[in-house]
GROMACS .gro file of C-alpha atoms in nm:
model
  353
    1MET     CA    1  10.666  -7.282  -5.269
    2THR     CA    2  10.891  -7.547  -5.094
    3VAL     CA    3  10.976  -7.525  -4.712
    4LEU     CA    4  11.337  -7.388  -4.813
    5GLU     CA    5  11.214  -7.135  -5.076
    6GLN     CA    6  10.918  -7.015  -4.821
    7THR     CA    7  11.162  -6.986  -4.513
    8ILE     CA    8  11.419  -6.764  -4.707
    9GLN     CA    9  11.132  -6.527  -4.818
   10SER     CA   10  11.057  -6.514  -4.456
   11ILE     CA   11  11.393  -6.363  -4.342
   12SER     CA   12  11.331  -6.002  -4.295
   13LYS     CA   13  11.586  -5.776  -4.457
   14THR     CA   14  11.573  -5.492  -4.176
   15LEU     CA   15  11.562  -5.507  -3.798
   16ASN     CA   16  11.424  -5.248  -3.592
   17GLU     CA   17  11.597  -4.947  -3.618
   18ASP     CA   18  11.434  -4.780  -3.335
   19ALA     CA   19  11.503  -5.013  -3.068
   20PHE     CA   20  11.887  -5.013  -3.192
   21HIS     CA   21  11.937  -4.596  -3.206
   22ALA     CA   22  11.743  -4.630  -2.838
   23ALA     CA   23  12.007  -4.876  -2.760
   24LYS     CA   24  12.284  -4.708  -2.872
   25GLU     CA   25  12.184  -4.361  -2.705
   26ARG     CA   26  12.121  -4.580  -2.369
   27LEU     CA   27  12.449  -4.679  -2.389
   28ALA     CA   28  12.598  -4.365  -2.440
   29ASN     CA   29  12.438  -4.215  -2.146
   30GLN     CA   30  12.517  -4.527  -1.912
   31ALA     CA   31  12.688  -4.355  -1.589
   32LYS     CA   32  13.049  -4.491  -1.716
   33PRO     CA   33  13.274  -4.395  -2.004
   34ALA     CA   34  13.141  -4.400  -2.329
   35GLY     CA   35  13.206  -4.723  -2.516
   36SER     CA   36  13.380  -4.879  -2.221
   37LEU     CA   37  13.200  -5.236  -2.253
   38GLY     CA   38  13.306  -5.263  -2.605
   39VAL     CA   39  13.179  -5.568  -2.774
   40MET     CA   40  12.943  -5.625  -2.503
   41GLU     CA   41  12.773  -5.317  -2.577
   42ASP     CA   42  12.751  -5.423  -2.963
   43ILE     CA   43  12.609  -5.736  -2.887
   44SER     CA   44  12.359  -5.561  -2.663
   45ALA     CA   45  12.248  -5.342  -2.938
   46ARG     CA   46  12.229  -5.614  -3.182
   47LEU     CA   47  11.987  -5.802  -2.943
   48ALA     CA   48  11.778  -5.506  -2.887
   49ALA     CA   49  11.735  -5.448  -3.268
   50ILE     CA   50  11.680  -5.839  -3.337
   51LYS     CA   51  11.399  -5.840  -3.035
   52GLY     CA   52  11.268  -5.482  -3.072
   53THR     CA   53  11.334  -5.380  -2.724
   54ILE     CA   54  11.624  -5.277  -2.523
   55ASP     CA   55  11.504  -5.530  -2.226
   56VAL     CA   56  11.594  -5.829  -2.406
   57LYS     CA   57  11.526  -6.128  -2.186
   58LEU     CA   58  11.673  -6.495  -2.307
   59SER     CA   59  11.499  -6.697  -2.083
   60ASN     CA   60  11.480  -7.009  -2.331
   61LYS     CA   61  11.813  -7.076  -2.478
   62ARG     CA   62  11.854  -7.397  -2.704
   63ILE     CA   63  12.128  -7.581  -2.824
   64VAL     CA   64  12.087  -7.799  -3.135
   65THR     CA   65  12.396  -8.068  -3.186
   66CYS     CA   66  12.323  -8.171  -3.560
   67ALA     CA   67  12.533  -8.516  -3.621
   68GLY     CA   68  12.606  -8.706  -3.980
   69ASP     CA   69  12.865  -8.952  -4.093
   70HIS     CA   70  13.104  -8.882  -4.393
   71GLY     CA   71  13.211  -9.134  -4.661
   72VAL     CA   72  13.536  -8.953  -4.733
   73THR     CA   73  13.634  -9.092  -4.377
   74GLN     CA   74  13.733  -9.411  -4.605
   75GLU     CA   75  14.031  -9.225  -4.692
   76GLY     CA   76  14.217  -9.190  -4.378
   77VAL     CA   77  14.118  -8.836  -4.304
   78SER     CA   78  14.034  -8.881  -3.926
   79LEU     CA   79  14.210  -8.988  -3.610
   80PHE     CA   80  13.889  -9.166  -3.496
   81PRO     CA   81  13.659  -9.424  -3.693
   82SER     CA   82  13.283  -9.341  -3.792
   83GLU     CA   83  13.185  -9.526  -3.516
   84VAL     CA   84  13.242  -9.315  -3.260
   85THR     CA   85  12.951  -9.067  -3.462
   86PRO     CA   86  12.651  -9.288  -3.303
   87GLN     CA   87  12.862  -9.323  -2.966
   88MET     CA   88  12.824  -8.986  -2.922
   89VAL     CA   89  12.499  -8.903  -2.998
   90TYR     CA   90  12.381  -9.140  -2.736
   91ASN     CA   91  12.618  -8.954  -2.509
   92PHE     CA   92  12.466  -8.621  -2.591
   93ALA     CA   93  12.097  -8.800  -2.568
   94ASN     CA   94  12.232  -8.906  -2.190
   95ASN     CA   95  12.407  -8.555  -2.092
   96GLY     CA   96  12.725  -8.667  -2.077
   97ALA     CA   97  12.914  -8.477  -2.351
   98SER     CA   98  13.096  -8.143  -2.330
   99VAL     CA   99  12.826  -7.952  -2.476
  100ASN     CA  100  12.563  -8.099  -2.194
  101VAL     CA  101  12.777  -7.981  -1.920
  102ILE     CA  102  12.871  -7.641  -2.042
  103GLY     CA  103  12.492  -7.566  -2.180
  104LYS     CA  104  12.358  -7.637  -1.852
  105HIS     CA  105  12.578  -7.422  -1.669
  106ALA     CA  106  12.461  -7.108  -1.935
  107GLY     CA  107  12.108  -7.215  -1.874
  108ALA     CA  108  12.046  -7.377  -2.222
  109ILE     CA  109  11.877  -7.726  -2.321
  110VAL     CA  110  12.100  -7.920  -2.510
  111LYS     CA  111  11.922  -8.175  -2.795
  112ALA     CA  112  12.111  -8.382  -3.021
  113ALA     CA  113  11.981  -8.429  -3.392
  114ASP     CA  114  12.037  -8.727  -3.645
  115LEU     CA  115  12.053  -8.597  -4.011
  116GLY     CA  116  12.289  -8.829  -4.127
  117VAL     CA  117  12.446  -9.102  -3.872
  118ASN     CA  118  12.512  -9.418  -4.037
  119HIS     CA  119  12.330  -9.620  -3.721
  120ASP     CA  120  12.001  -9.710  -3.663
  121PHE     CA  121  11.884  -9.497  -3.318
  122GLU     CA  122  11.590  -9.659  -3.091
  123PRO     CA  123  11.252  -9.416  -3.199
  124ASP     CA  124  11.249  -9.315  -2.832
  125LEU     CA  125  11.573  -9.220  -2.802
  126PRO     CA  126  11.512  -8.827  -2.706
  127ILE     CA  127  11.685  -8.686  -3.016
  128PHE     CA  128  11.561  -8.510  -3.336
  129HIS     CA  129  11.510  -8.803  -3.575
  130LYS     CA  130  11.571  -8.628  -3.865
  131LYS     CA  131  11.772  -8.856  -4.111
  132VAL     CA  132  11.836  -8.798  -4.463
  133ARG     CA  133  12.031  -9.064  -4.553
  134TYR     CA  134  12.302  -9.333  -4.362
  135GLY     CA  135  12.612  -9.055  -4.420
  136THR     CA  136  12.761  -8.922  -4.745
  137ALA     CA  137  12.916  -9.088  -4.978
  138ASN     CA  138  13.300  -9.066  -5.030
  139PHE     CA  139  13.341  -8.768  -5.210
  140THR     CA  140  13.658  -8.831  -5.396
  141LYS     CA  141  13.465  -9.088  -5.610
  142GLU     CA  142  13.131  -8.954  -5.612
  143PRO     CA  143  12.903  -8.655  -5.455
  144ALA     CA  144  12.857  -8.658  -5.096
  145MET     CA  145  12.482  -8.624  -5.169
  146THR     CA  146  12.210  -8.551  -5.406
  147ARG     CA  147  12.100  -8.211  -5.432
  148GLU     CA  148  11.742  -8.328  -5.343
  149GLU     CA  149  11.933  -8.451  -5.032
  150ALA     CA  150  12.117  -8.173  -4.973
  151ILE     CA  151  11.789  -7.960  -4.987
  152LEU     CA  152  11.609  -8.208  -4.731
  153SER     CA  153  11.888  -8.177  -4.489
  154ILE     CA  154  11.883  -7.778  -4.460
  155GLU     CA  155  11.448  -7.836  -4.448
  156ALA     CA  156  11.529  -8.062  -4.159
  157GLY     CA  157  11.701  -7.798  -3.986
  158ILE     CA  158  11.419  -7.554  -4.014
  159GLU     CA  159  11.169  -7.829  -3.901
  160ILE     CA  160  11.410  -7.830  -3.549
  161VAL     CA  161  11.323  -7.489  -3.498
  162ASN     CA  162  10.974  -7.467  -3.612
  163GLU     CA  163  10.896  -7.763  -3.342
  164LEU     CA  164  11.096  -7.585  -3.086
  165ASP     CA  165  10.952  -7.264  -3.171
  166ALA     CA  166  10.609  -7.406  -3.162
  167GLU     CA  167  10.702  -7.613  -2.785
  168THR     CA  168  10.819  -7.263  -2.617
  169PRO     CA  169  10.921  -6.971  -2.804
  170VAL     CA  170  11.295  -6.986  -2.862
  171ASP     CA  171  11.476  -6.642  -2.734
  172LEU     CA  172  11.883  -6.789  -2.843
  173LEU     CA  173  11.953  -7.066  -3.041
  174GLY     CA  174  12.297  -7.212  -3.067
  175THR     CA  175  12.442  -7.442  -3.331
  176GLY     CA  176  12.667  -7.738  -3.266
  177ASP     CA  177  12.787  -8.051  -3.462
  178MET     CA  178  12.912  -8.386  -3.469
  179GLY     CA  179  13.039  -8.612  -3.712
  180ILE     CA  180  13.379  -8.779  -3.738
  181GLY     CA  181  13.600  -8.654  -4.073
  182ASN     CA  182  13.346  -8.309  -4.084
  183THR     CA  183  13.625  -8.076  -4.067
  184THR     CA  184  13.757  -8.236  -4.407
  185PRO     CA  185  13.424  -8.091  -4.595
  186SER     CA  186  13.409  -7.782  -4.423
  187SER     CA  187  13.763  -7.716  -4.554
  188ALA     CA  188  13.631  -7.812  -4.853
  189ILE     CA  189  13.322  -7.549  -4.860
  190ILE     CA  190  13.518  -7.253  -4.755
  191ALA     CA  191  13.764  -7.343  -5.022
  192ALA     CA  192  13.495  -7.374  -5.312
  193PHE     CA  193  13.318  -7.039  -5.169
  194SER     CA  194  13.644  -6.856  -5.154
  195GLY     CA  195  13.929  -7.001  -5.381
  196ILE     CA  196  14.212  -6.995  -5.106
  197GLU     CA  197  14.445  -7.250  -5.152
  198VAL     CA  198  14.339  -7.567  -4.964
  199GLU     CA  199  14.633  -7.583  -4.761
  200LYS     CA  200  14.570  -7.234  -4.611
  201LEU     CA  201  14.215  -7.355  -4.519
  202THR     CA  202  14.290  -7.724  -4.372
  203ASP     CA  203  14.397  -7.811  -4.012
  204ARG     CA  204  14.454  -8.125  -3.801
  205GLY     CA  205  14.103  -8.195  -3.712
  206THR     CA  206  14.100  -8.432  -3.457
  207GLY     CA  207  14.487  -8.426  -3.386
  208ILE     CA  208  14.615  -8.615  -3.700
  209ASP     CA  209  15.001  -8.603  -3.781
  210ASP     CA  210  15.186  -8.466  -4.049
  211GLN     CA  211  15.139  -8.725  -4.304
  212ALA     CA  212  14.807  -8.744  -4.251
  213LEU     CA  213  14.721  -8.380  -4.321
  214LYS     CA  214  14.924  -8.404  -4.643
  215ASN     CA  215  14.675  -8.667  -4.711
  216LYS     CA  216  14.385  -8.458  -4.612
  217ILE     CA  217  14.487  -8.169  -4.824
  218ALA     CA  218  14.506  -8.400  -5.101
  219VAL     CA  219  14.161  -8.546  -5.037
  220ILE     CA  220  14.000  -8.195  -5.037
  221LYS     CA  221  14.157  -8.135  -5.364
  222LYS     CA  222  14.079  -8.417  -5.564
  223GLY     CA  223  13.712  -8.355  -5.435
  224LEU     CA  224  13.693  -7.999  -5.570
  225SER     CA  225  13.877  -8.109  -5.870
  226LEU     CA  226  13.628  -8.402  -5.957
  227HIS     CA  227  13.324  -8.215  -5.882
  228GLN     CA  228  13.411  -7.831  -5.922
  229PRO     CA  229  13.133  -7.709  -5.731
  230ASP     CA  230  12.966  -7.360  -5.814
  231PRO     CA  231  13.007  -7.109  -5.558
  232ASP     CA  232  12.728  -6.903  -5.678
  233ASP     CA  233  12.504  -7.222  -5.626
  234PRO     CA  234  12.522  -7.305  -5.190
  235ILE     CA  235  12.308  -7.595  -5.270
  236ASP     CA  236  12.554  -7.729  -5.532
  237VAL     CA  237  12.895  -7.689  -5.266
  238LEU     CA  238  12.664  -7.870  -4.982
  239SER     CA  239  12.561  -8.142  -5.235
  240LYS     CA  240  12.931  -8.210  -5.382
  241VAL     CA  241  13.134  -8.194  -5.092
  242GLY     CA  242  12.956  -8.097  -4.743
  243GLY     CA  243  12.772  -8.298  -4.504
  244LEU     CA  244  12.411  -8.381  -4.391
  245GLU     CA  245  12.467  -8.234  -4.035
  246ILE     CA  246  12.633  -7.904  -4.218
  247GLY     CA  247  12.313  -7.902  -4.417
  248GLY     CA  248  12.112  -7.913  -4.098
  249ILE     CA  249  12.326  -7.641  -3.945
  250ALA     CA  250  12.221  -7.442  -4.216
  251GLY     CA  251  11.849  -7.489  -4.191
  252LEU     CA  252  11.911  -7.417  -3.782
  253VAL     CA  253  12.048  -7.063  -3.917
  254LEU     CA  254  11.789  -7.023  -4.175
  255GLY     CA  255  11.514  -7.122  -3.988
  256ALA     CA  256  11.616  -6.902  -3.676
  257SER     CA  257  11.624  -6.609  -3.865
  258ALA     CA  258  11.287  -6.627  -4.053
  259ARG     CA  259  11.137  -6.651  -3.677
  260GLY     CA  260  11.354  -6.371  -3.566
  261ILE     CA  261  11.547  -6.578  -3.316
  262PRO     CA  262  11.907  -6.466  -3.285
  263VAL     CA  263  12.147  -6.712  -3.388
  264ILE     CA  264  12.508  -6.801  -3.234
  265CYS     CA  265  12.731  -7.025  -3.424
  266ASP     CA  266  12.983  -7.271  -3.256
  267GLY     CA  267  13.304  -7.362  -3.409
  268PHE     CA  268  13.421  -7.475  -3.781
  269ILE     CA  269  13.172  -7.710  -3.890
  270SER     CA  270  12.873  -7.496  -3.751
  271THR     CA  271  13.034  -7.170  -3.950
  272ALA     CA  272  13.075  -7.407  -4.250
  273GLY     CA  273  12.663  -7.483  -4.197
  274ALA     CA  274  12.587  -7.082  -4.138
  275LEU     CA  275  12.823  -7.037  -4.441
  276ILE     CA  276  12.591  -7.215  -4.653
  277ALA     CA  277  12.302  -7.020  -4.508
  278CYS     CA  278  12.399  -6.711  -4.551
  279GLU     CA  279  12.498  -6.724  -4.954
  280LEU     CA  280  12.103  -6.865  -4.984
  281ALA     CA  281  12.001  -6.558  -4.759
  282PRO     CA  282  12.216  -6.300  -4.701
  283ALA     CA  283  11.985  -6.153  -4.478
  284ALA     CA  284  12.053  -6.409  -4.221
  285LYS     CA  285  12.380  -6.242  -4.125
  286LYS     CA  286  12.181  -6.002  -3.898
  287TYR     CA  287  12.096  -6.273  -3.692
  288LEU     CA  288  12.400  -6.466  -3.659
  289PHE     CA  289  12.675  -6.432  -3.390
  290ALA     CA  290  13.027  -6.601  -3.381
  291SER     CA  291  13.058  -6.748  -3.074
  292HIS     CA  292  13.419  -6.822  -3.087
  293LYS     CA  293  13.752  -6.897  -3.315
  294SER     CA  294  13.838  -7.225  -3.353
  295VAL     CA  295  14.220  -7.340  -3.380
  296GLU     CA  296  14.079  -7.507  -3.745
  297MET     CA  297  14.284  -7.262  -3.978
  298GLY     CA  298  13.963  -7.235  -4.243
  299HIS     CA  299  13.766  -7.069  -3.951
  300ARG     CA  300  13.875  -6.722  -4.005
  301PHE     CA  301  13.838  -6.746  -4.355
  302MET     CA  302  13.458  -6.798  -4.268
  303HIS     CA  303  13.416  -6.538  -4.046
  304GLU     CA  304  13.585  -6.324  -4.275
  305LYS     CA  305  13.358  -6.416  -4.561
  306LEU     CA  306  13.061  -6.366  -4.333
  307GLY     CA  307  13.198  -6.023  -4.189
  308LEU     CA  308  13.157  -6.157  -3.846
  309ASP     CA  309  13.381  -6.113  -3.558
  310PRO     CA  310  13.436  -6.409  -3.294
  311LEU     CA  311  13.361  -6.286  -2.958
  312ILE     CA  312  13.607  -6.523  -2.783
  313ASP     CA  313  13.942  -6.678  -2.847
  314LEU     CA  314  13.970  -6.996  -2.621
  315LYS     CA  315  14.144  -7.231  -2.861
  316PHE     CA  316  13.886  -7.451  -2.893
  317ARG     CA  317  13.843  -7.743  -3.150
  318LEU     CA  318  13.583  -7.949  -3.010
  319GLY     CA  319  13.258  -7.818  -3.186
  320GLU     CA  320  12.945  -7.992  -3.022
  321GLY     CA  321  12.797  -7.637  -2.950
  322THR     CA  322  13.064  -7.599  -2.686
  323GLY     CA  323  13.158  -7.248  -2.748
  324ALA     CA  324  12.809  -7.149  -2.860
  325ALA     CA  325  12.700  -7.255  -2.507
  326VAL     CA  326  13.005  -7.070  -2.329
  327CYS     CA  327  12.860  -6.757  -2.514
  328MET     CA  328  12.573  -6.787  -2.483
  329GLU     CA  329  12.668  -6.625  -2.099
  330LEU     CA  330  12.774  -6.356  -2.259
  331MET     CA  331  12.495  -6.307  -2.451
  332ASP     CA  332  12.281  -6.284  -2.139
  333LEU     CA  333  12.501  -6.043  -1.973
  334SER     CA  334  12.496  -5.826  -2.238
  335THR     CA  335  12.125  -5.789  -2.198
  336ARG     CA  336  12.160  -5.651  -1.847
  337ILE     CA  337  12.439  -5.426  -1.942
  338LEU     CA  338  12.184  -5.249  -2.169
  339ALA     CA  339  11.889  -5.298  -1.912
  340ASP     CA  340  12.016  -5.218  -1.580
  341ILE     CA  341  12.314  -5.006  -1.603
  342LYS     CA  342  12.178  -4.652  -1.487
  343THR     CA  343  12.240  -4.361  -1.731
  344PHE     CA  344  12.352  -4.063  -1.574
  345GLU     CA  345  12.035  -3.895  -1.564
  346GLU     CA  346  11.916  -4.169  -1.383
  347VAL     CA  347  12.196  -4.134  -1.090
  348GLY     CA  348  12.187  -3.780  -1.067
  349ILE     CA  349  12.547  -3.705  -1.235
  350ASN     CA  350  12.514  -3.415  -1.446
  351ASP     CA  351  12.737  -3.289  -1.716
  352ALA     CA  352  12.936  -3.595  -1.695
  353GLN     CA  353  13.066  -3.613  -2.073
   0.00000   0.00000   0.00000
């Protein structure tokens, strides 16, 4: 049995129903109008079901920012050149990026992972060295990667979770991405799974103009037409029009789910990875939270496909794991709402509801 197969098989299809019902009962009887803290109550109950207790502690929060380059940038789909990808990986390693700053404020440790950057990093650079190949191929001419490479990228993400959890048990995992041009494969992935017109799923990424957007749409259509990715085969979709960092993110979701770790998914590219993971293992959805709604048009359709509602909408379009980092504070707060707000009985208020 492969690492991927074993991981998928290890994901529990049921959570702790006793803890979930205990959480719901406590929330209903707290000294406030029932349900008045809305989504925060839902988060807290879901976390209780995942962790098996109403007093959840999210002490060890980690964010993994998966990086990879994309051959499709040769088609002019991005405002920035691919050379920016390795430069940003160095920035992550030196704690100088947006996700490092926001993650630190949220009490999370951020670490980048090289899944497919077209650059040789020094072996001692403090990142996860998981390179599968030096970037994907240009999917307007050939598949982005082989099927075997797609599986390796997913298994690399699984390995990262296993390594982190073996070091210190992870309480909450956030996913992030870095890869110039990666909104193009992400739009292609949701198009392949949903059958929705590419025009409705494709946006400006790093800020391309109208002409470049038309070109980007045409590029995605060409790749989908050429390769005909099978929506019933997530590995086929990933290998033909996906990205190595997207595969790595899928592996993070699967690896965390198999270990009972809640995962908070970042933006458009991270959700493409989560979509691959949940198509492979639908049970992983039970462990998955959507952090925010990106300004990328296709993000809404990904959330609908996954059956998830994003927690916030701050008009983000950065990636890196920034939305996940912001929402880690909300996740932390939700655990205290459940455990620490007193019930009417505990404060001696009778017949309040």
